[in-house]
Coordinates of C-alpha atoms and ligand atoms in Angstrom, one line a residue:
M216 CA 19.5 23.6 -13.5
Y217 CA 19.6 20.6 -11.1
A218 CA 23.2 19.6 -11.2
P219 CA 23.7 18.3 -7.6
A220 CA 27.5 16.7 -7.6
G221 CA 28.2 13.1 -7.9
V222 CA 24.5 12.8 -9.1
K223 CA 23.8 11.2 -12.8
T224 CA 21.4 12.8 -14.5
N225 CA 20.4 12.9 -18.4
H226 CA 18.8 16.5 -18.6
N227 CA 17.8 15.4 -22.9
E228 CA 15.3 12.9 -21.8
F229 CA 14.0 13.9 -18.2
P230 CA 15.4 17.6 -18.0
I231 CA 14.9 18.3 -13.7
P232 CA 13.9 21.6 -12.6
D233 CA 15.9 21.9 -9.1
S234 CA 11.7 23.3 -7.1
Q235 CA 8.3 21.5 -7.6
R236 CA 5.0 21.6 -6.2
A237 CA 3.8 19.6 -3.4
W238 CA 1.3 19.1 -0.8
V239 CA 2.1 20.0 2.0
L240 CA 0.1 18.7 5.3
G241 CA -0.7 22.7 8.1
D242 CA -3.7 21.2 10.2
P243 CA -5.4 18.5 10.6
G244 CA -7.4 18.0 7.6
Q245 CA -5.3 21.2 5.7
L246 CA -3.8 20.3 2.3
S247 CA -1.4 23.1 0.5
I248 CA 0.2 23.3 -2.2
A249 CA 3.8 24.7 -1.8
T250 CA 7.1 25.0 -4.0
K251 CA 10.1 22.9 -2.6
P252 CA 12.9 21.7 -3.3
V253 CA 13.7 18.6 -5.5
P254 CA 15.4 16.6 -3.4
V255 CA 19.2 14.7 -3.9
P256 CA 19.9 11.2 -3.8
K257 CA 22.3 9.6 -2.1
K258 CA 24.6 6.9 -2.0
A259 CA 22.2 4.1 -2.8
E260 CA 19.4 5.9 -3.9
V261 CA 18.2 7.0 -6.7
L262 CA 15.3 10.7 -8.0
V263 CA 12.1 8.8 -8.8
R264 CA 9.6 11.4 -11.0
I265 CA 6.6 10.2 -9.5
D266 CA 4.3 9.6 -12.4
A267 CA 1.4 8.4 -10.7
V268 CA 0.7 7.9 -6.8
A269 CA -2.5 6.4 -4.8
I270 CA -4.5 7.3 -2.1
C271 CA -4.7 4.9 0.8
A272 CA -7.4 4.8 4.1
T273 CA -3.9 4.9 6.3
D274 CA -3.6 8.8 3.6
L275 CA -6.6 10.2 4.8
E276 CA -5.6 8.6 9.3
I277 CA -2.5 10.9 9.0
I278 CA -4.2 13.5 7.6
Y279 CA -7.4 14.1 9.1
H280 CA -6.1 12.5 12.4
G281 CA -1.8 12.0 12.3
P282 CA -0.5 8.4 13.3
P283 CA 1.2 6.5 12.1
A284 CA 2.6 8.9 10.8
S285 CA 6.0 10.1 12.8
I286 CA 7.1 13.6 12.2
Q287 CA 10.2 14.8 14.0
G288 CA 9.7 12.3 16.5
G289 CA 5.4 13.3 17.0
M290 CA 2.5 15.0 15.5
P291 CA 2.8 15.6 11.6
F292 CA 1.5 18.5 11.7
N293 CA 3.0 22.1 10.8
K294 CA 5.7 20.7 9.5
N295 CA 6.0 21.1 5.9
F296 CA 5.6 17.3 5.8
T297 CA 4.3 15.8 2.2
P298 CA 2.0 13.3 2.5
G299 CA 1.4 9.9 0.3
H300 CA 2.9 6.5 -0.4
E301 CA 2.1 4.6 -3.0
Y302 CA 3.0 6.0 -6.0
M303 CA 4.5 5.0 -8.8
G304 CA 7.3 6.5 -11.6
T305 CA 10.4 6.7 -13.4
V306 CA 14.0 7.4 -12.1
V307 CA 15.1 10.4 -13.4
A308 CA 18.1 10.6 -11.4
L309 CA 21.5 8.3 -10.0
G310 CA 23.4 8.8 -6.5
P311 CA 26.9 7.6 -6.0
G312 CA 27.4 4.1 -7.4
V313 CA 23.9 3.3 -8.5
D314 CA 24.2 1.2 -11.3
E315 CA 20.8 -0.8 -10.0
Y316 CA 18.9 1.0 -12.3
G317 CA 19.0 3.1 -15.3
I318 CA 17.4 6.9 -16.1
G319 CA 14.6 6.6 -18.0
Q320 CA 13.0 2.9 -16.6
R321 CA 10.3 2.7 -15.0
V322 CA 9.4 1.6 -11.1
A323 CA 6.9 1.2 -7.9
V324 CA 8.0 1.7 -4.5
E325 CA 7.4 0.7 -1.2
I326 CA 7.0 2.3 1.0
H327 CA 9.5 0.8 3.8
A328 CA 12.9 1.2 3.1
G329 CA 14.1 1.6 7.1
C330 CA 17.0 2.2 8.8
G331 CA 19.3 -0.3 7.2
Q332 CA 20.4 -1.8 10.4
C333 CA 18.9 -2.9 12.5
K334 CA 17.8 -6.6 14.0
R335 CA 14.4 -6.3 11.4
C336 CA 15.4 -4.5 8.7
R337 CA 18.6 -7.5 8.6
E338 CA 15.6 -9.6 8.5
G339 CA 13.4 -8.5 5.9
M340 CA 10.9 -7.3 7.6
Y341 CA 12.0 -3.4 7.7
T342 CA 8.0 -2.4 8.0
S343 CA 8.9 -3.1 11.6
C344 CA 12.0 -1.1 11.9
H345 CA 13.1 -1.2 15.4
N346 CA 14.4 2.9 14.6
Y347 CA 11.0 3.9 12.8
G348 CA 10.1 7.9 13.1
L349 CA 13.9 8.1 14.1
N350 CA 15.7 9.5 11.6
Y351 CA 16.3 13.5 13.1
G352 CA 18.7 15.6 15.1
D353 CA 20.6 13.9 17.6
V354 CA 19.1 10.1 17.6
D355 CA 18.7 10.1 13.8
K356 CA 19.1 6.4 12.6
G357 CA 18.6 7.8 8.5
H358 CA 15.1 5.8 8.7
R359 CA 12.8 6.3 6.0
A360 CA 9.2 5.3 5.2
N361 CA 7.5 7.8 2.5
G362 CA 5.1 9.6 4.0
F363 CA 4.9 8.2 7.6
T364 CA 8.5 9.4 8.6
T365 CA 9.7 10.7 5.2
D366 CA 8.3 13.2 2.8
G367 CA 5.9 11.2 0.6
G368 CA 4.1 11.1 -3.1
F369 CA 2.0 13.7 -3.1
C370 CA 4.1 15.7 -5.3
E371 CA 6.8 15.8 -8.5
Y372 CA 9.9 14.0 -7.2
Q373 CA 11.0 11.7 -4.2
V374 CA 13.3 10.3 -3.7
N375 CA 14.2 6.5 -2.7
N376 CA 16.4 3.5 -2.0
I377 CA 17.1 1.3 -4.0
N378 CA 15.8 -1.5 -1.6
T379 CA 12.4 0.3 -2.6
L380 CA 11.8 -0.3 -6.4
V381 CA 10.2 -2.7 -8.1
A382 CA 10.9 -2.5 -12.2
I383 CA 7.8 -2.5 -13.9
A384 CA 6.6 -3.7 -17.0
D385 CA 6.1 -1.2 -20.1
E386 CA 2.9 -2.3 -20.8
M387 CA 2.1 -1.8 -17.3
S388 CA 0.0 1.7 -16.9
D389 CA 1.0 4.1 -14.7
E390 CA -2.7 3.4 -12.1
E391 CA -1.4 -0.4 -12.3
G392 CA 1.5 0.7 -11.5
T393 CA 1.0 2.3 -7.9
L394 CA -1.7 -0.5 -6.9
V395 CA 2.0 -3.0 -7.3
V396 CA 2.2 -2.0 -3.6
T397 CA -1.7 -2.2 -2.9
A398 CA -0.8 -6.3 -3.9
G399 CA 2.1 -6.7 -2.4
T400 CA 1.0 -5.9 1.8
A401 CA -1.8 -8.8 0.6
M402 CA 0.9 -10.3 -0.9
Y403 CA 2.9 -9.9 2.1
A404 CA -0.5 -11.6 4.3
L405 CA -0.2 -14.6 3.1
T406 CA 3.4 -14.4 3.3
E407 CA 3.4 -14.5 6.7
L408 CA 0.1 -17.5 6.7
G409 CA 2.5 -19.8 5.4
G410 CA 2.6 -18.5 1.9
L411 CA 1.5 -22.4 0.5
V412 CA -1.9 -22.1 -0.3
A413 CA -2.2 -24.2 -3.7
G414 CA -5.1 -26.3 -2.5
E415 CA -5.9 -24.5 0.9
S416 CA -9.2 -22.6 2.3
V417 CA -9.1 -18.8 2.8
C418 CA -11.8 -16.1 3.3
V419 CA -10.3 -12.6 3.5
T420 CA -12.9 -10.9 5.4
G421 CA -13.9 -6.3 4.1
P422 CA -13.2 -6.2 0.4
G423 CA -11.3 -2.6 0.3
P424 CA -8.4 -2.4 -2.1
I425 CA -6.5 -4.6 0.4
G426 CA -9.3 -7.3 0.8
L427 CA -9.8 -6.9 -2.7
M428 CA -6.1 -7.0 -4.1
A429 CA -5.6 -10.6 -0.7
V430 CA -8.3 -12.1 -2.7
A431 CA -7.1 -12.1 -6.1
V432 CA -3.0 -13.2 -4.5
A433 CA -4.3 -15.4 -2.8
K434 CA -6.5 -17.2 -5.8
A435 CA -2.8 -16.8 -8.3
L436 CA -1.2 -19.1 -5.8
G437 CA -3.6 -22.1 -5.9
A438 CA -5.9 -20.7 -2.5
Q439 CA -9.2 -23.1 -3.1
P440 CA -12.1 -22.1 -2.4
V441 CA -11.8 -18.3 -1.3
I442 CA -13.9 -16.8 0.1
L443 CA -14.6 -12.5 0.7
T444 CA -17.0 -11.3 2.9
G445 CA -18.2 -8.1 3.6
T446 CA -21.9 -5.4 3.4
R447 CA -21.5 -3.4 -0.3
D448 CA -22.6 -5.7 -3.0
N449 CA -20.8 -3.4 -5.8
R450 CA -17.3 -4.4 -4.7
L451 CA -18.0 -8.0 -3.1
K452 CA -18.5 -8.5 -7.1
I453 CA -15.4 -7.0 -8.0
G454 CA -14.0 -10.0 -6.2
L455 CA -15.7 -12.7 -7.9
D456 CA -13.8 -10.7 -10.9
L457 CA -10.7 -11.1 -8.9
G458 CA -10.9 -14.5 -8.3
A459 CA -13.3 -15.1 -5.3
D460 CA -15.5 -18.4 -5.4
H461 CA -18.5 -17.6 -2.9
V462 CA -19.3 -14.2 -1.5
V463 CA -20.9 -13.6 1.5
N464 CA -22.8 -10.4 2.2
I465 CA -23.2 -9.7 6.1
H466 CA -26.5 -7.6 5.4
K467 CA -27.4 -10.9 3.9
E468 CA -26.3 -13.1 6.2
P469 CA -26.1 -12.2 9.5
D470 CA -24.2 -14.8 10.9
V471 CA -21.1 -14.4 8.4
V472 CA -19.5 -17.1 10.5
A473 CA -21.4 -19.9 9.8
A474 CA -22.1 -18.6 5.9
V475 CA -18.4 -19.1 5.8
K476 CA -18.1 -22.6 8.0
K477 CA -21.2 -24.5 5.3
L478 CA -19.1 -22.7 2.2
N479 CA -16.4 -24.8 3.4
G480 CA -17.8 -27.8 4.8
G481 CA -18.5 -26.6 7.3
K482 CA -15.0 -27.2 8.9
G483 CA -14.1 -23.9 9.3
V484 CA -10.8 -22.3 6.4
D485 CA -7.0 -22.9 6.4
Y486 CA -6.7 -18.9 6.6
V487 CA -8.2 -15.7 7.5
V488 CA -7.5 -12.6 6.5
E489 CA -8.7 -9.9 7.5
C490 CA -8.7 -6.7 6.3
S491 CA -12.4 -4.5 7.5
A492 CA -10.9 -3.1 10.9
A493 CA -14.7 -3.8 12.0
T494 CA -15.1 -4.0 15.8
S495 CA -16.5 -7.2 15.3
A496 CA -13.9 -8.8 13.2
V497 CA -11.2 -10.2 15.2
N498 CA -13.6 -12.7 16.8
D499 CA -15.5 -13.7 13.6
A500 CA -11.5 -14.7 12.1
V501 CA -11.0 -17.0 15.0
R502 CA -14.2 -19.0 14.3
M503 CA -13.9 -18.6 11.2
V504 CA -10.9 -20.5 10.6
N505 CA -10.4 -25.1 11.7
R506 CA -8.5 -25.7 14.8
G507 CA -5.0 -25.1 14.3
G508 CA -5.9 -22.5 11.4
R509 CA -4.5 -18.6 10.8
V510 CA -5.5 -15.7 10.9
C511 CA -3.6 -12.3 9.5
L512 CA -4.7 -9.0 10.8
A513 CA -4.0 -6.0 8.5
A514 CA -6.5 -3.5 9.3
F515 CA -5.8 -1.0 11.7
A516 CA -9.1 -1.6 14.4
H517 CA -10.1 2.4 15.5
E518 CA -10.0 0.9 19.3
E519 CA -9.5 -2.1 21.8
V520 CA -11.6 -5.0 21.5
P521 CA -12.1 -7.8 23.4
V522 CA -11.3 -10.7 21.9
D523 CA -12.0 -14.6 22.7
V524 CA -8.4 -15.5 24.0
A525 CA -9.5 -18.9 25.6
H526 CA -11.4 -19.9 22.1
I527 CA -7.6 -19.3 20.5
V528 CA -6.1 -21.3 23.1
R529 CA -7.8 -24.2 23.2
N530 CA -8.0 -24.4 19.2
N531 CA -4.2 -23.6 18.9
I532 CA -5.2 -21.0 16.1
Y533 CA -2.3 -18.4 15.1
V534 CA -3.1 -14.9 15.1
Y535 CA 0.0 -12.9 12.8
G536 CA -0.8 -9.3 13.1
I537 CA 1.1 -7.1 9.5
R538 CA 1.9 -3.8 8.7
G539 CA 2.8 -2.7 5.2
E540 CA 4.7 -4.3 2.8
G541 CA 7.6 -6.5 4.1
K542 CA 10.1 -9.4 2.7
S543 CA 10.1 -8.3 -1.1
A544 CA 6.5 -9.3 -1.1
T545 CA 5.7 -6.6 -4.4
H546 CA 8.5 -8.1 -6.1
R547 CA 6.3 -12.0 -6.0
A548 CA 3.6 -9.9 -6.0
E549 CA 4.7 -7.9 -9.5
A550 CA 5.2 -11.1 -11.0
F551 CA 2.6 -12.2 -10.6
M552 CA 0.9 -8.8 -12.4
K553 CA 2.6 -9.3 -15.4
Q554 CA 2.1 -12.2 -16.0
K555 CA -1.6 -11.1 -15.9
R556 CA -2.8 -14.0 -13.5
F557 CA -5.1 -11.4 -12.6
D558 CA -6.4 -7.7 -13.4
A559 CA -5.4 -4.9 -10.1
T560 CA -6.6 -2.0 -12.3
K561 CA -10.4 -3.3 -11.3
I562 CA -10.2 -1.9 -8.3
H563 CA -9.2 1.9 -9.6
T564 CA -12.4 3.6 -10.3
H565 CA -10.8 7.9 -10.6
T566 CA -8.0 9.7 -11.7
F567 CA -7.1 13.2 -11.0
P568 CA -4.1 16.2 -12.2
L569 CA -2.4 16.7 -8.5
D570 CA -3.4 19.9 -8.5
D571 CA -6.9 18.3 -7.6
L572 CA -5.7 16.6 -5.1
P573 CA -8.9 17.6 -2.0
T574 CA -11.2 16.8 -4.5
A575 CA -9.4 13.2 -5.0
I576 CA -9.2 13.1 -1.1
R577 CA -13.0 13.6 -0.8
Y578 CA -13.8 10.8 -3.8
A579 CA -11.7 8.4 -1.7
K580 CA -12.8 9.2 1.9
D581 CA -16.6 9.3 1.5
R582 CA -16.5 6.7 -1.5
V583 CA -17.9 9.3 -4.0
E584 CA -19.2 7.7 -7.1
D585 CA -18.3 4.1 -5.2
A586 CA -14.8 5.0 -5.2
I587 CA -12.0 2.2 -4.6
K588 CA -8.3 4.0 -6.0
V589 CA -8.3 7.2 -5.9
V590 CA -5.8 8.1 -8.2
V591 CA -3.4 11.5 -9.5
K592 CA -1.1 12.6 -12.0
A593 CA 1.2 15.7 -11.8
N594 CA 1.6 15.5 -15.5
M595 CA -1.5 14.1 -16.9
G596 CA -2.6 16.6 -18.7
A597 CA 0.8 15.9 -21.1
A598 CA 0.6 12.7 -21.2
Q599 CA -3.4 12.9 -22.4
K600 CA -1.1 15.5 -25.0
E601 CA 1.4 13.1 -25.7
A602 CA -1.5 10.2 -26.2
A603 CA -3.4 12.1 -29.0
E604 CA -0.5 13.7 -30.8
Ligands
LIG33 ZN1 -1.4 2.6 1.9
LIG34 ZN1 15.3 -0.4 10.6

């Protein structure tokens, strides 16, 4: 039985096995299920039973191409590495000295713990930790980023630093819980843009999960108008449900810059949150904002793109890049979700058992049945059984 020294458990209510099922990455695109020991929480860490984990486009990048994962200083392949980073679950064991969370508490989990000792971690920019990936051998800085530099969530149990946990309301479903980090990433984009957006105009480009959450968060922050651009009517429709005042389908309106400007009185918008990774996206974004406006780039582009720097300089445009969910933005996003300021579950489309992860990945990757957010659950059968009893 799992009983590590110094670790608090409650086996009556939350029995913990010694080993667990975990997916591991072999060659690019190859996942297989393995048995791994249940990890042991150290100081300032808890053990989380993973109740649900969502698949993200970045998981697909890691599984098929490698970066931005960095395992033992290099590519993540054939290193017994478990990917997956958008998870939520239940705290089932407490490391030494932990009293901030209790056994049985439901939590969403931020991806990036960082190292906790570099300049950026101290500033709350733990997603930009200067010791990213330095958590091995004699250069061990103790960096942690679930599913990027340390084992992630496509398994049953994982340890997490208490600073990455976000307590979630009992009414929030497991599936919605996995979306706290997605909404938190959108919140971080708006935080970096200045945060105070009530009455200011925002355009979001790209209706993927982060783009759709950016629409919802911008609206919850009082932005007016909120405009969403994209190519798929079904996703633009979800954007309208989440609070967009206007949508622009680029297939129908090829001059997307003119269309966005027209919707905001001709001068352009105050903020653009770029979530499409399209090759034309940066130049479109800097032309959509008004003079002195701000652009936040939140999508990983696949290739280098030429940018009209003179336009940016002449018009005093600010361009930001964000990585992930920094500055505790998840807590602010969760507060909006708890207050039902928007319904994040509108972007959740499919749930599969953990054992069917390859099917779930295929749905996410090929957008089968218009999949947006696909979730896997380790104990789906048990949960459904309980609900039926
Ligand atoms: Zn993600
Ligand atoms: Zn750091």
